Tab-separated table of C-alpha atoms in Angstrom:
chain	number	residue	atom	x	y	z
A	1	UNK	CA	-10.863	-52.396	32.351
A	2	UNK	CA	-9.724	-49.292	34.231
A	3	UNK	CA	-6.479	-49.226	32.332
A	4	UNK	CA	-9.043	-48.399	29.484
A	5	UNK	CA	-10.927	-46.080	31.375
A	6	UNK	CA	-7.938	-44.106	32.169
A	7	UNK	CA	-6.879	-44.103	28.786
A	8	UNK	CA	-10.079	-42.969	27.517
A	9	UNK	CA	-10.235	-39.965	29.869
A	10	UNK	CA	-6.378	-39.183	29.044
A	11	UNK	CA	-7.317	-38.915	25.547
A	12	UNK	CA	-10.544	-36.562	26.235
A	13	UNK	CA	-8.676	-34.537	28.381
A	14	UNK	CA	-6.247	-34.438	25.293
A	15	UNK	CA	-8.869	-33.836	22.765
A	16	UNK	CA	-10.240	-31.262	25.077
A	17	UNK	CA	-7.094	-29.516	25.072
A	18	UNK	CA	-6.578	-29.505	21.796
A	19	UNK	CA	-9.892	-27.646	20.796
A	20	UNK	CA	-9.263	-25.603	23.417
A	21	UNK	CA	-6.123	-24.881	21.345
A	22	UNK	CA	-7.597	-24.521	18.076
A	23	UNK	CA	-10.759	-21.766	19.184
A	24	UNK	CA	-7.536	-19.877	20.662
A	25	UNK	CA	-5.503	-20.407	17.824
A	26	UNK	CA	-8.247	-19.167	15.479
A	27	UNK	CA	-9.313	-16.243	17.316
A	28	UNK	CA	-5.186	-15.439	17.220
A	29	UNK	CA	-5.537	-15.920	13.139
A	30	UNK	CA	-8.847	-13.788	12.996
A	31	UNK	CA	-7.117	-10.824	15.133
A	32	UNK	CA	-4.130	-10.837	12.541
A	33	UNK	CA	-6.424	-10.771	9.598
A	34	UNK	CA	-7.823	-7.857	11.010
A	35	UNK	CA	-4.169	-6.404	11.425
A	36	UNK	CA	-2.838	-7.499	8.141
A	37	UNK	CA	-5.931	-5.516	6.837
A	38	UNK	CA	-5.701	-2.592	8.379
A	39	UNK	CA	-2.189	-2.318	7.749
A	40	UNK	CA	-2.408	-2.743	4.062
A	41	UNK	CA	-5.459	0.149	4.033
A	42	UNK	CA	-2.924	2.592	5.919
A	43	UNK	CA	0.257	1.543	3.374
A	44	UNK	CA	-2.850	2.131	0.274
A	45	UNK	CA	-3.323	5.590	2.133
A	46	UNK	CA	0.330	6.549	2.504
A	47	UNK	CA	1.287	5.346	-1.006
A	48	UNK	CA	-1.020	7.365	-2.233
A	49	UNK	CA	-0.070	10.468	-0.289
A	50	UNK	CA	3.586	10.100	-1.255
A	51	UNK	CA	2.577	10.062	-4.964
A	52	UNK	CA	0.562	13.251	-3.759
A	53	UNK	CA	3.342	14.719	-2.722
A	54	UNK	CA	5.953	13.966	-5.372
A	55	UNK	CA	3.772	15.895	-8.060
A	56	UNK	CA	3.895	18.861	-5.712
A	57	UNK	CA	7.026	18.243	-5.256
A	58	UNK	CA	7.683	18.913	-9.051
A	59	UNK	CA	5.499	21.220	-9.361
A	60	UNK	CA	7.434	23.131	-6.967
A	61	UNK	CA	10.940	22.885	-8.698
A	62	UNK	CA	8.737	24.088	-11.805
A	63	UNK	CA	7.468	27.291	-10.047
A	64	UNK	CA	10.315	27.669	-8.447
A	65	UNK	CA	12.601	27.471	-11.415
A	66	UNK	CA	9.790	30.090	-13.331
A	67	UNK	CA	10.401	32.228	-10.362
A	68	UNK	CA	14.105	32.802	-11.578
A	69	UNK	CA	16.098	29.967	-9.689
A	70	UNK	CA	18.853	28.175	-11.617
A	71	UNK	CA	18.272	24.837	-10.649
A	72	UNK	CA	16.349	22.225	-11.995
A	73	UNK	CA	16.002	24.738	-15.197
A	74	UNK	CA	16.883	21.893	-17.754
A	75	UNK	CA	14.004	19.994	-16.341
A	76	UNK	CA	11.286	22.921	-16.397
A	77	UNK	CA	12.404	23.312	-19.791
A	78	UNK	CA	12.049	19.853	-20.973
A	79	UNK	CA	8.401	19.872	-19.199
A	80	UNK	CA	7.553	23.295	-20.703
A	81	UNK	CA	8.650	21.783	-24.222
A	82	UNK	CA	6.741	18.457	-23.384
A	83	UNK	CA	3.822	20.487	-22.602
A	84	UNK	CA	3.797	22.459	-25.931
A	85	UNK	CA	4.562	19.094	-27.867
A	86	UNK	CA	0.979	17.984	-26.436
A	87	UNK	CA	-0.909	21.231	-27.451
A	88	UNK	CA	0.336	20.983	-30.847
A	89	UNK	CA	-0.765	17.451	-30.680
A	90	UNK	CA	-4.267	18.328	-29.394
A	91	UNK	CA	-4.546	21.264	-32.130
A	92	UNK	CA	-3.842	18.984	-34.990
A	93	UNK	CA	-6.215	16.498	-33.958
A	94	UNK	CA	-8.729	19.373	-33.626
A	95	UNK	CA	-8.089	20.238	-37.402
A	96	UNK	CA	-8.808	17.096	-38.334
């Protein structure tokens, strides 16, 4: 009979363990939620800042290029023409 007993209290002191484990283990997995969330707000933030700063970015090169630099000239002129392709588009849907 105590051959059973001491069987029975190694497998509560197992069981004990183990959900002892598992509150620990899911307090782990509730912190890294919390990380993996935050995380993904701050990339959302900075993706959205970079895009932020790639139209100023061109917008720059435009200016700057309207300002009398050479470079990036082809490209200012293809926007410029791009630009003036979607005003004539606008004005003949206005005549319409």
């Amino acid at each position: 009979m105590s051959v059973i007993a001491e069987i029975i209290d190694t497998l509560e002191n197992k069981v004990g363990k183990l959900f002892i484990k598992i509150k620990s283990l899911e307090k782990t997995n509730q912190d890294l939620k919390i990380e993996l969330t935050t995380a993904a707000a701050i990339i959302q933030t900075q993706s959205q800042e970079i895009e932020t700063l790639k139209k100023q970015y061109e917008t720059l090169k435009i200016a700057n290029t309207l300002l009398g630099s050479d470079e990036n000239k082809r490209d200012t002129k293809l926007k410029i023409n791009s630009l003036i392709r979607e005003i004539d588009y606008c004005i003949a849907q206005l005549s319409d």
